[in-house]
XYZ file of C-alpha atoms in Angstrom:
761
model
C 127.944 66.445 123.205
C 125.235 68.268 121.258
C 124.813 70.750 124.111
C 128.551 71.369 124.265
C 128.748 71.858 120.505
C 125.802 74.261 120.503
C 127.236 76.158 123.462
C 130.611 76.538 121.750
C 128.933 77.661 118.546
C 127.019 80.444 120.305
C 129.486 81.560 122.965
C 132.878 80.338 121.843
C 135.048 77.789 123.582
C 136.444 80.075 126.300
C 133.642 80.303 128.904
C 131.500 82.902 127.088
C 127.808 83.282 127.931
C 124.651 83.921 125.929
C 120.990 84.499 126.931
C 119.824 82.435 123.934
C 118.418 79.161 125.307
C 119.191 75.659 124.056
C 116.004 73.576 124.027
C 116.246 69.876 124.849
C 113.276 67.528 125.182
C 113.595 64.299 127.162
C 110.994 61.596 126.560
C 110.817 58.910 129.241
C 108.209 57.349 131.547
C 110.597 57.843 134.462
C 110.810 61.647 134.502
C 108.438 64.391 135.669
C 106.281 66.408 133.328
C 108.237 69.571 134.084
C 110.474 72.045 132.333
C 113.923 72.640 133.788
C 115.714 75.887 133.066
C 119.381 75.438 133.950
C 120.808 78.893 134.611
C 124.498 79.853 134.937
C 126.134 80.328 138.305
C 126.575 83.707 140.029
C 129.995 84.519 138.609
C 131.807 87.432 140.263
C 135.003 87.703 138.207
C 135.160 87.550 134.405
C 137.385 84.815 132.973
C 138.184 83.802 129.419
C 135.990 85.532 126.849
C 133.466 86.712 129.433
C 132.663 90.461 129.443
C 133.722 92.666 132.362
C 130.116 93.101 133.516
C 129.539 89.335 133.620
C 128.039 89.560 137.111
C 125.335 92.038 136.035
C 124.577 90.147 132.841
C 124.087 86.856 134.670
C 121.971 88.550 137.323
C 119.706 90.102 134.663
C 119.443 86.704 132.958
C 118.406 85.063 136.235
C 115.818 87.741 136.956
C 114.066 87.150 133.620
C 113.147 83.658 134.813
C 112.841 83.691 138.591
C 110.665 86.826 138.758
C 107.766 84.930 137.170
C 105.132 84.209 139.792
C 104.467 80.770 138.327
C 108.070 79.561 138.825
C 109.405 77.531 141.725
C 112.917 78.566 142.722
C 115.284 75.769 143.694
C 117.917 77.548 145.807
C 120.782 75.051 145.410
C 123.656 75.395 147.886
C 126.601 72.997 148.538
C 126.632 71.569 152.064
C 130.336 72.284 152.474
C 129.904 76.074 152.215
C 128.428 78.605 154.621
C 124.678 78.744 153.985
C 124.485 82.382 155.105
C 126.742 83.330 152.184
C 124.469 81.652 149.639
C 123.852 83.901 146.646
C 121.002 81.603 145.635
C 119.059 82.230 148.863
C 119.780 85.936 148.706
C 118.465 86.451 145.169
C 115.494 84.153 145.881
C 114.592 86.353 148.866
C 114.583 89.430 146.620
C 111.993 88.055 144.206
C 110.077 85.869 146.691
C 110.093 87.680 150.045
C 107.235 85.550 151.417
C 108.998 82.302 150.532
C 105.936 80.963 148.741
C 107.871 79.451 145.850
C 111.422 78.867 147.180
C 112.699 75.364 148.002
C 116.172 74.901 149.436
C 118.291 72.109 147.924
C 121.471 71.034 149.749
C 124.071 69.110 147.698
C 127.449 67.475 148.384
C 126.352 66.095 151.757
C 128.763 63.197 151.243
C 131.763 65.542 150.958
C 131.471 67.119 154.398
C 134.305 66.616 156.903
C 133.973 63.882 159.431
C 132.216 65.078 162.549
C 130.205 67.721 160.678
C 126.745 67.464 159.194
C 123.908 69.594 157.854
C 121.227 68.264 160.176
C 120.141 71.677 161.508
C 119.842 72.985 157.975
C 117.826 70.036 156.688
C 115.548 70.172 159.751
C 114.893 73.838 158.820
C 116.255 75.090 162.144
C 119.351 77.075 161.246
C 118.120 79.326 158.417
C 114.460 78.366 157.987
C 112.579 78.479 154.694
C 108.831 78.222 154.371
C 109.092 75.170 152.134
C 112.166 73.806 153.912
C 115.259 72.074 152.537
C 115.815 68.789 150.681
C 119.197 67.095 150.632
C 120.501 65.205 147.591
C 123.638 63.218 146.798
C 124.675 63.227 143.135
C 127.103 61.122 141.161
C 130.713 62.212 141.342
C 132.740 63.014 138.245
C 134.409 59.623 138.692
C 130.979 57.948 138.658
C 130.025 59.845 135.519
C 133.273 58.965 133.773
C 132.772 55.359 134.829
C 129.209 55.439 133.456
C 127.635 54.555 136.749
C 123.995 53.617 136.245
C 121.506 56.222 137.467
C 119.448 53.557 139.223
C 122.574 52.504 141.071
C 123.258 56.151 141.951
C 119.722 56.526 143.343
C 120.197 53.355 145.391
C 123.517 54.654 146.722
C 121.851 57.954 147.651
C 119.106 56.116 149.488
C 121.672 53.999 151.320
C 123.646 57.117 152.328
C 120.664 58.761 154.021
C 119.532 55.566 155.730
C 122.998 54.774 157.035
C 124.065 58.248 158.139
C 123.305 58.765 161.833
C 122.448 62.451 161.349
C 120.004 61.899 158.504
C 118.433 58.488 159.021
C 115.460 59.931 160.961
C 114.627 62.218 158.029
C 115.674 59.869 155.233
C 112.102 59.719 153.900
C 112.253 63.479 153.252
C 115.653 63.436 151.578
C 116.956 62.429 148.171
C 116.132 62.951 144.532
C 112.885 60.878 144.653
C 111.505 63.117 147.404
C 112.517 66.235 145.479
C 110.719 64.775 142.486
C 107.626 64.087 144.570
C 107.678 67.605 146.038
C 107.921 69.250 142.640
C 105.191 67.040 141.249
C 102.931 67.962 144.155
C 103.569 71.654 143.550
C 102.678 71.131 139.915
C 99.449 69.468 141.015
C 98.699 72.318 143.424
C 99.312 74.885 140.721
C 97.050 73.068 138.296
C 94.311 72.896 140.931
C 94.627 76.612 141.738
C 94.574 77.719 138.119
C 91.739 75.431 137.009
C 88.845 77.902 137.618
C 90.486 80.724 135.669
C 91.706 78.329 133.002
C 88.248 76.820 132.615
C 86.692 80.291 132.252
C 89.268 81.285 129.654
C 88.706 78.126 127.620
C 84.937 78.527 127.820
C 85.113 82.137 126.621
C 87.359 81.112 123.726
C 84.955 78.332 122.844
C 81.992 80.708 122.900
C 83.833 83.136 120.630
C 84.378 80.306 118.151
C 80.809 79.009 118.331
C 79.390 81.396 115.742
C 82.337 81.020 113.386
C 82.290 77.235 113.393
C 78.514 76.952 113.327
C 78.486 76.560 109.557
C 81.350 74.050 109.707
C 80.039 71.763 112.468
C 78.235 69.457 110.043
C 80.804 69.820 107.282
C 81.349 66.571 105.396
C 83.763 66.813 102.474
C 82.695 63.430 101.098
C 78.964 64.300 100.971
C 77.915 64.390 97.269
C 75.114 66.880 98.012
C 77.398 69.214 99.971
C 78.040 71.619 97.100
C 74.365 71.845 96.142
C 73.341 72.545 99.717
C 76.108 75.115 100.106
C 75.083 76.877 96.874
C 71.435 77.105 97.946
C 72.396 78.367 101.399
C 74.842 80.925 100.028
C 72.344 82.383 97.538
C 69.602 82.478 100.139
C 71.856 84.173 102.684
C 73.023 86.683 100.065
C 69.408 87.652 99.363
C 68.655 88.060 103.075
C 71.780 90.169 103.646
C 71.020 92.400 100.645
C 67.487 93.017 101.844
C 68.687 93.798 105.372
C 71.231 96.299 104.042
C 68.528 98.077 102.022
C 65.495 97.826 104.311
C 67.374 97.908 107.603
C 67.368 95.372 110.402
C 67.308 95.409 114.171
C 69.757 92.531 114.580
C 73.498 92.892 114.049
C 73.315 96.661 113.573
C 76.504 98.237 112.236
C 77.382 101.145 114.517
C 80.493 102.280 112.637
C 79.308 102.766 109.028
C 76.098 103.620 107.223
C 74.413 100.756 105.411
C 73.424 100.895 101.764
C 69.812 101.746 102.598
C 70.819 104.606 104.887
C 73.102 106.063 102.210
C 70.338 105.827 99.581
C 68.010 107.604 102.001
C 70.528 110.461 102.273
C 70.656 110.673 98.482
C 66.848 110.889 98.297
C 66.334 113.466 101.032
C 69.587 115.455 101.223
C 71.646 115.207 98.049
C 68.774 115.318 95.527
C 66.948 118.294 97.155
C 70.275 120.117 97.309
C 70.762 119.695 93.552
C 67.210 120.950 92.920
C 67.685 124.027 95.068
C 70.932 124.917 93.319
C 69.047 125.001 90.050
C 65.939 126.675 91.433
C 67.431 129.801 92.957
C 69.222 131.254 89.923
C 67.304 134.492 90.434
C 68.884 137.101 88.144
C 69.319 134.695 85.268
C 65.645 133.807 85.579
C 64.567 137.451 85.507
C 66.704 138.110 82.478
C 65.147 135.180 80.628
C 61.636 136.373 81.520
C 62.452 139.859 80.220
C 63.771 138.501 76.920
C 60.780 136.200 76.548
C 58.287 139.042 77.028
C 60.133 141.287 74.567
C 60.433 138.560 71.950
C 56.739 137.676 72.205
C 55.665 141.327 71.789
C 58.107 141.857 68.955
C 57.818 145.368 67.491
C 54.635 146.031 69.402
C 54.328 147.424 72.872
C 52.397 144.907 74.909
C 49.642 146.095 77.208
C 49.125 142.759 78.949
C 51.413 140.143 80.416
C 51.723 137.345 77.830
C 50.828 133.793 78.889
C 53.241 132.349 76.376
C 56.197 133.893 78.231
C 55.108 132.144 81.437
C 54.758 128.816 79.663
C 58.100 129.134 77.863
C 59.974 129.951 81.076
C 58.248 127.181 83.022
C 59.108 124.556 80.407
C 62.711 125.694 80.337
C 62.933 125.361 84.110
C 61.304 121.910 84.043
C 63.813 120.695 81.442
C 66.599 121.662 83.849
C 65.280 119.022 86.255
C 66.595 116.238 84.042
C 70.217 116.648 85.089
C 69.736 116.367 88.896
C 67.253 113.507 88.403
C 69.682 111.466 86.296
C 72.496 112.259 88.734
C 70.341 110.966 91.581
C 69.825 107.676 89.720
C 73.562 107.305 89.116
C 74.289 107.829 92.823
C 71.709 105.216 93.822
C 73.143 102.719 91.322
C 76.626 103.185 92.743
C 75.355 102.542 96.262
C 73.475 99.440 95.102
C 76.609 98.028 93.500
C 78.616 98.769 96.647
C 75.953 97.011 98.705
C 76.127 93.955 96.440
C 79.911 93.795 96.870
C 79.560 94.155 100.612
C 77.020 91.325 100.797
C 79.189 89.005 98.695
C 81.974 89.162 101.280
C 80.445 86.077 102.884
C 81.059 84.215 99.637
C 84.831 84.524 99.996
C 85.052 80.788 100.594
C 84.042 80.284 96.961
C 85.801 82.899 94.761
C 84.196 81.723 91.518
C 80.699 81.870 93.028
C 81.321 85.362 94.380
C 82.599 86.589 91.017
C 79.604 85.182 89.128
C 77.113 86.516 91.686
C 78.541 90.020 91.490
C 78.571 89.922 87.700
C 74.985 88.693 87.348
C 73.475 91.103 89.896
C 75.502 94.084 88.671
C 74.467 93.375 85.082
C 70.831 93.317 86.153
C 71.217 96.625 87.981
C 72.743 98.203 84.870
C 69.791 96.966 82.833
C 67.349 98.480 85.295
C 69.381 101.693 85.192
C 68.339 102.478 81.626
C 64.699 101.612 82.316
C 64.602 103.774 85.435
C 66.137 106.716 83.602
C 63.644 106.305 80.791
C 60.800 106.373 83.299
C 62.144 109.486 85.043
C 62.575 111.280 81.732
C 59.028 110.256 80.915
C 57.837 111.880 84.130
C 59.542 115.120 83.145
C 58.085 114.916 79.638
C 54.662 114.457 81.209
C 55.174 117.621 83.223
C 56.195 119.426 80.038
C 53.194 118.175 78.096
C 50.608 120.125 80.069
C 51.033 123.198 82.279
C 48.218 122.890 84.805
C 47.460 126.448 85.909
C 44.334 125.236 87.727
C 46.371 123.394 90.341
C 45.090 124.078 93.837
C 48.532 125.257 95.009
C 49.079 127.607 92.066
C 48.760 131.278 93.068
C 47.043 132.393 89.843
C 47.450 135.541 87.796
C 45.541 137.849 90.155
C 47.589 136.933 93.225
C 50.832 137.169 91.274
C 50.110 140.777 90.322
C 49.362 141.739 93.896
C 52.698 140.515 95.167
C 55.398 143.140 95.583
C 59.062 142.698 94.759
C 59.820 142.134 98.436
C 57.255 139.403 98.620
C 58.573 137.889 95.424
C 62.014 137.513 96.963
C 60.511 136.454 100.272
C 62.591 134.731 102.813
C 61.127 131.679 104.370
C 59.839 132.369 107.855
C 60.613 129.603 110.225
C 61.184 129.420 113.963
C 64.740 129.539 115.274
C 64.924 125.785 115.579
C 68.107 123.719 115.578
C 68.634 122.218 112.129
C 71.884 120.330 112.660
C 74.629 119.636 115.175
C 78.033 118.085 114.575
C 81.811 118.381 114.478
C 83.508 120.477 111.784
C 87.084 121.634 111.299
C 87.788 125.325 110.707
C 90.729 125.599 108.310
C 92.938 128.514 109.349
C 96.539 129.124 108.368
C 99.243 128.098 110.798
C 100.230 131.739 111.271
C 96.751 132.435 112.670
C 96.503 129.444 114.952
C 96.046 126.469 112.642
C 93.029 124.265 112.011
C 90.845 123.294 114.957
C 87.804 121.103 115.514
C 84.648 122.663 116.978
C 81.116 121.560 117.756
C 78.789 123.424 115.365
C 75.103 124.167 115.910
C 73.113 125.374 112.880
C 69.750 127.050 113.475
C 67.372 128.884 111.143
C 68.986 132.224 112.032
C 72.611 131.599 113.020
C 75.628 129.304 112.973
C 77.380 128.855 116.328
C 80.372 126.794 117.332
C 81.485 125.582 120.727
C 84.562 124.024 122.287
C 82.828 120.643 122.708
C 79.445 118.974 122.458
C 78.416 120.107 125.928
C 77.750 123.526 124.337
C 78.865 125.429 127.424
C 81.793 127.439 126.049
C 80.623 129.281 122.918
C 83.422 130.441 120.614
C 81.393 132.474 118.100
C 77.906 133.020 116.697
C 77.517 133.966 113.019
C 74.163 135.323 111.691
C 73.039 133.704 108.433
C 72.030 136.948 106.715
C 73.749 137.474 103.327
C 75.734 134.224 103.637
C 76.402 131.932 100.699
C 78.115 128.572 100.191
C 81.152 128.057 98.003
C 82.998 124.891 96.982
C 86.696 124.724 97.868
C 89.198 122.386 96.258
C 90.689 119.729 98.487
C 94.248 120.486 99.604
C 97.138 118.486 98.179
C 98.213 117.133 101.569
C 94.750 117.181 103.163
C 92.540 114.118 103.542
C 89.420 116.145 104.370
C 86.740 117.608 102.103
C 86.186 121.364 102.337
C 83.458 123.936 101.635
C 83.325 127.624 102.531
C 80.869 130.245 103.833
C 81.236 133.877 102.712
C 79.301 137.149 102.893
C 77.819 138.475 99.632
C 78.440 142.072 100.753
C 82.203 141.487 100.931
C 82.288 141.758 104.700
C 84.479 139.743 107.023
C 82.723 136.646 108.214
C 84.925 135.715 111.174
C 87.625 137.985 112.638
C 89.645 139.213 109.635
C 88.542 136.363 107.348
C 86.387 137.041 104.285
C 85.310 133.394 104.270
C 85.383 130.429 106.647
C 86.574 127.108 105.278
C 84.855 124.177 106.963
C 86.219 120.635 106.542
C 84.558 117.204 106.880
C 85.986 113.696 106.810
C 83.923 112.537 103.818
C 82.162 114.037 100.812
C 78.906 112.627 102.142
C 79.233 114.779 105.260
C 79.872 117.833 103.087
C 76.737 117.169 101.040
C 74.718 116.623 104.194
C 75.876 119.913 105.721
C 75.124 121.750 102.471
C 71.594 120.347 102.513
C 71.199 121.548 106.106
C 72.402 125.041 105.141
C 69.831 125.083 102.330
C 67.105 124.402 104.862
C 68.364 127.409 106.793
C 68.237 129.606 103.674
C 71.987 129.664 102.869
C 72.324 128.881 99.158
C 75.240 128.079 96.876
C 77.356 130.784 95.305
C 75.851 130.198 91.868
C 72.763 132.163 92.887
C 74.479 135.473 92.080
C 78.077 134.924 91.069
C 77.721 133.698 87.509
C 74.752 135.889 86.753
C 76.532 139.117 87.629
C 79.076 138.448 84.890
C 76.457 137.463 82.372
C 73.975 140.216 83.141
C 74.347 143.387 81.112
C 73.700 146.314 83.454
C 71.924 148.148 80.704
C 69.278 145.468 80.497
C 68.044 146.111 84.024
C 68.441 149.897 83.984
C 66.578 150.345 80.710
C 63.615 148.248 81.937
C 60.496 150.440 81.908
C 58.054 150.201 84.819
C 55.422 148.283 82.836
C 57.910 145.640 81.681
C 59.273 145.415 85.199
C 55.756 144.723 86.535
C 55.218 142.064 83.888
C 58.557 140.413 84.707
C 57.672 140.448 88.391
C 54.259 138.901 87.701
C 55.631 136.092 85.558
C 58.450 135.570 88.079
C 55.866 134.990 90.797
C 53.867 132.646 88.569
C 56.976 130.672 87.587
C 58.140 130.457 91.193
C 54.753 129.115 92.277
C 54.447 126.559 89.493
C 58.067 125.339 89.687
C 57.663 124.766 93.416
C 54.676 122.530 92.590
C 56.713 120.608 90.006
C 59.683 120.256 92.346
C 57.449 118.986 95.108
C 56.004 116.412 92.742
C 59.430 115.352 91.442
C 60.894 115.077 94.949
C 58.026 112.784 95.826
C 58.043 110.669 92.651
C 61.791 110.182 92.234
C 62.334 107.951 95.315
C 59.169 106.004 94.482
C 60.231 105.437 90.891
C 63.757 104.361 91.822
C 62.502 102.066 94.564
C 59.964 100.381 92.308
C 61.925 100.045 89.091
C 65.395 99.449 90.492
C 65.701 98.512 94.167
C 62.606 96.368 94.671
C 63.105 94.795 91.256
C 66.696 93.880 92.166
C 65.548 92.276 95.429
C 62.964 90.208 93.559
C 65.588 89.206 90.996
C 67.976 87.984 93.690
C 65.289 85.934 95.424
C 63.666 84.415 92.349
C 66.092 84.370 89.407
C 69.674 84.564 90.657
C 69.928 80.841 91.360
C 68.785 79.961 87.837
C 71.330 82.338 86.316
C 74.090 80.768 88.442
C 73.156 77.264 87.287
C 73.261 78.399 83.663
C 76.535 80.296 84.154
C 78.759 77.214 84.364
C 79.540 73.938 86.029
C 78.376 73.708 89.624
C 81.621 72.038 90.646
C 83.715 74.957 89.433
C 81.382 77.482 91.071
C 81.660 75.767 94.449
C 85.414 75.234 94.311
C 86.673 76.313 97.723
C 89.690 78.595 98.101
C 92.767 77.062 99.716
C 92.966 79.825 102.329
C 89.391 79.291 103.465
C 89.805 75.527 103.589
C 92.884 75.938 105.765
C 91.107 78.411 108.004
C 88.125 76.083 108.379
C 90.370 73.179 109.329
C 92.216 75.316 111.863
C 89.000 76.572 113.412
C 87.556 73.072 113.694
C 90.820 71.788 115.151
C 90.864 74.598 117.699
C 87.198 74.057 118.554
C 87.627 70.333 119.197
C 90.854 70.956 121.135
C 88.999 73.377 123.421
C 86.228 70.845 123.987
C 88.755 68.142 124.802
C 90.652 70.460 127.146
C 87.453 71.265 129.057
C 86.738 67.541 129.436
C 90.276 66.934 130.747
C 89.969 69.828 133.188
C 86.727 68.362 134.452
C 88.477 65.078 135.167
C 91.408 66.778 136.898
C 89.228 68.863 139.163
C 87.580 65.740 140.579
C 90.576 63.429 140.889
C 93.480 65.557 142.133
C 94.248 66.457 145.733
C 96.208 69.562 146.683
C 98.356 70.126 149.770
C 98.114 73.283 151.878
C 100.804 75.952 151.818
C 103.280 75.631 154.731
C 102.975 78.324 157.423
C 105.321 81.340 157.311
C 108.689 81.147 159.059
C 111.082 83.728 160.475
C 113.293 84.463 157.487
C 114.705 87.791 158.646
C 118.098 86.127 158.764
C 118.564 86.751 155.065
C 118.383 90.514 155.488
C 120.959 90.576 158.299
C 124.721 90.524 158.145
C 126.213 87.126 157.239
C 125.908 84.819 160.209
C 128.827 82.774 161.558
C 129.490 79.432 159.940
C 127.147 76.529 160.560
C 127.674 74.016 163.335
C 130.038 72.135 161.111
C 133.387 73.669 160.101
C 133.909 73.706 156.354
C 136.778 71.589 155.147
C 139.966 73.135 153.899
C 139.428 71.520 150.546
C 136.134 73.294 149.946
C 136.044 75.101 146.635
C 135.384 78.849 146.630
C 131.805 79.997 145.788
C 132.667 80.982 142.247
C 134.998 78.276 141.087
C 134.639 76.861 137.566
C 132.995 73.472 136.877
C 134.773 70.746 138.793
C 134.131 67.711 140.835
C 130.408 67.254 141.220
C 128.099 65.910 138.604
C 124.398 66.681 138.299
C 121.603 64.952 140.062
C 120.674 61.639 138.515
C 117.435 61.513 136.614
C 114.444 61.120 138.936
C 112.368 57.955 138.806
C 108.665 57.883 138.076
C 106.734 60.471 140.171
C 105.272 59.160 143.370
C 102.152 61.242 142.980
C 101.938 61.961 139.271
C 99.448 64.405 137.920
C 96.844 62.580 135.816
C 96.550 65.478 133.456
C 100.111 65.442 132.264
C 101.661 62.644 130.308
C 104.429 64.213 128.276
C 107.877 63.780 129.848
C 109.837 66.807 131.066
C 113.452 67.780 131.232
C 114.886 66.361 134.479
C 116.207 68.781 137.035
C 119.710 69.238 138.310
C 121.007 71.020 141.377
C 122.728 74.288 141.112
C 121.482 77.326 143.090
C 118.344 79.068 142.611
C 116.152 76.848 140.540
C 112.737 77.926 139.553
C 109.752 75.815 138.699
C 107.455 77.647 136.315
C 104.020 76.081 136.059
C 102.854 78.256 133.213
C 105.608 77.910 130.643
C 105.299 75.420 127.859
C 108.720 75.165 126.234
C 111.884 74.047 128.009
C 114.450 76.769 128.026
C 118.097 75.951 128.834
C 120.293 79.006 128.328
C 123.668 78.372 126.781
C 126.704 78.298 129.017
C 130.090 76.543 128.957
C 129.496 73.173 130.550
C 130.251 69.527 130.066
C 128.032 66.501 129.826
C 128.927 62.831 129.939
C 129.870 61.373 126.574
C 127.060 58.865 126.597
C 124.504 57.251 128.854
C 122.489 54.044 128.650
C 119.332 54.281 126.487
C 116.294 55.776 128.173
C 118.381 57.608 130.791
C 118.293 61.453 130.561
C 121.710 63.019 130.215
C 123.154 65.268 132.931
C 125.960 67.756 132.923
C 128.116 69.080 135.793
C 127.519 72.493 137.309
C 129.670 75.392 136.165
C 129.758 76.974 139.611
C 127.952 76.848 142.957
C 124.839 78.977 143.510
C 123.508 78.105 140.025
C 119.844 79.073 139.470
C 117.584 76.556 137.751
C 114.008 77.079 136.628
C 111.556 74.213 136.316
C 108.325 74.570 134.393
C 105.630 72.196 133.083
C 106.225 71.303 129.473
C 102.679 70.725 128.232
C 101.087 73.938 126.958
C 97.604 72.563 126.304
C 96.315 73.102 129.846
C 98.528 75.780 131.278
C 98.913 78.409 128.513
C-alpha cells in the first residue's frame, strides 16, 4: 500500500511514470543479499496520463540501469508469447552482445495450452543464451487475493516441475530457489573477481589515512594526563616547525610557495640592496649639495684648496640617509616573522584557545625585539657617523680622487655579458595594439631579450640597456598584477612606437626581485635624474668656474668611494644584526620560554579545550580507519573461503539480430495477452528462501526479485532503487514475508544489485 501511495503521489493515479526511485528495504533471513531494481515494462502506446513519447522515456530509463557492467540482466518473458518477439531479449542484446550478464527467465509456464511446452527454450536449444534460461511459476492473482502462503507457493512450483513430463528431467534447474542460487553464485563470482582491485583500493585509502590518524591512534579522552601531554607536544612541534620555516629543511619541502626563511633572504639580498641603490645614485642632487657645501665653507673667500669639511659634511648626510632603508628592512622582516608564526600555528587548529595565546605571546615578543633591533641598527649608523675613517684600505684617498676624470667619476660598471635573470613577464599593451601577452625574458648585463617560450628559440626582441631607467606604475583598477616600466632617458621609443614598456608580475615580491636584478645590470630607478632636473637651477651648473668644478669632482669621487665602503659594511651587518637580535632570539624564546608563558596565561583546561569541528573530524577519521581495517580482514576471509564458477562458453546468439523467427514449437493460446497489456492476471514471484550457497561476506538482507523482462543484477550498487510506476501490491502478507506486486506489462526489465556498500563501493 505504501508503494501504491508513493507512486500515486509522484505520478498521479492514471498510469503516469517517473524516473524517481522508491527505495524499499526488506530484512529477512530468507532472502538474498541483493538489490532488485523493478523497471517498468516496454510500453508502446501511451495511455492515461502518460506522455506521447512514453516508449522513448521508458527505454532511456532502462538504459540507465542495464548499461552498467556490474548488473545482471534478467530478461523476463512469458512462456505463452513468442520468444523471438521478446523486447527484453532484444534490449539485453544491445547492451550485452556477448551475453556475459544476461539470464533468461520464463514465466507463466502453467498457463500454456495443453499439448504445448517450453522445453526447447528451457533446454537452451531454440534461442540459446550463454547463461541459459530458468523457468518459474508465480502465484496467480487469485492466490494473492486469497493470501496464499509463499512457502506453499514454492512447494506448488516445485510440484509443478516434478510432475510435468516436459520439465521433470530439468526440475533441479527450474524454479525460484534455483534462480536464487544462480544469482547468489553470480554475486559470489563478482565478489571474487573484484577482490584484488577492492583490496588495493582499501589499502591505498588506509595508507592515505595513516599519517592523519597517527596522532589519534593512542587518543584516550579519559586520560587525565592527555591535555598536558598534548600541550607539550604542540609547543614542541610548533618550535620545530618555526625553525624549519626559517632555517629550511630537506623533508616536506613546499614546492608551491616560498617559506618564511626564503622570503627573509630575498629581503636581505634583493629588497634591501635595491633601497640602498635608489638612495645612492642621486647624482645631480649630490653634486649640487657638494657645490653648496664648498661655497658655504669658503664664505666670502675664494678657496685655493678643496676643503675636507665639505667631504665630511656630505658623507655624514649620505650616511644619515641609510636609516630609512635600514628601518624599512626591519619592518619587512618582522612582517614575515609574524606571517611565519601564523603559518606554523595552523597545526594548533584543534585547540583554538591555545593557538590564539601562542600567536599573541610570540607576536608580542617579536614586537619587543623590534624596538631593540632598530635601536641597534641606529647605533650602527651613529657609529659610522662618529668617525670618518679616511685611512680605510678601500678608500681611494685625495690624490687618486684628483686624478680621476669626470668620465671615470661616472663610470659604468664593467662586467661580462652574463645572464642575470630569466623568467616570465607580461608586456602590457593596449587592446588596439594586440593586447597583453606573456613572454620569457632573459636579462643580461648588456641587454633585455624576450622569447616566445622558455626554450629561447624564437626571439621576439632584444633591447639594449643603455640609457634605460625604471619607473613605478600604478596597478590598474581591474588588474590583479603588479606593474613597473622601462623607459629611455633620451625620450626615444623603447619598443616599436612605445616610449616605455610596462612589465607586469603576479606579486609585488616578483616586482622587487626584478628591480633588484635590473640594478645589478646597471638600470636604475627614475629618481636618479627626474626629481633633480626640476630642483636643479640651470644657472648653478653653468656659472660653476673650472676650479670649483674640479673641487666638486674631487669630493664627489671621495664621497662615492667612502659611501660604497659604508654601504658594503651596512649590507653585511644588517642581516647579522637582525638574525641575532630578532630571529635567533625568537627561536630561543619559543624553545625555552613559550611553555612557561602559556602556563601563566590561564587555566590549562581552557587552553586545551578542543574545537567541536576537530573532535568530529577526529572521530570520523578514526571510524573510517577502523572500518578500512575491518574491511581488509573480511576480504581476507572471503578470498580463502569462497569458490567461484567458470563463465559458460559462448553460444550462437545471431538469432536476435535476424528477422523474427516463426513461433515456438507450441502454438500460443488464443487467450494470450498482447505484449503491452496493462497489469493483469499474474502476480510476482514469491520471495526466495534462504540461499543455497550464500556468500559469507554478506549478511544484510536484500530486496527479493520478481519476474518481468530484462532484469539486471548490479553487483556494485549499494542502495536499492525501485523506480515509481503504477502497480498494485497485495494488501497484506504474513509477517516476515517480503511483499510482491504484479507486473504492469510483459517484457519488464528488473535490475538486481547487492545492497551492502561496505565491500563493493
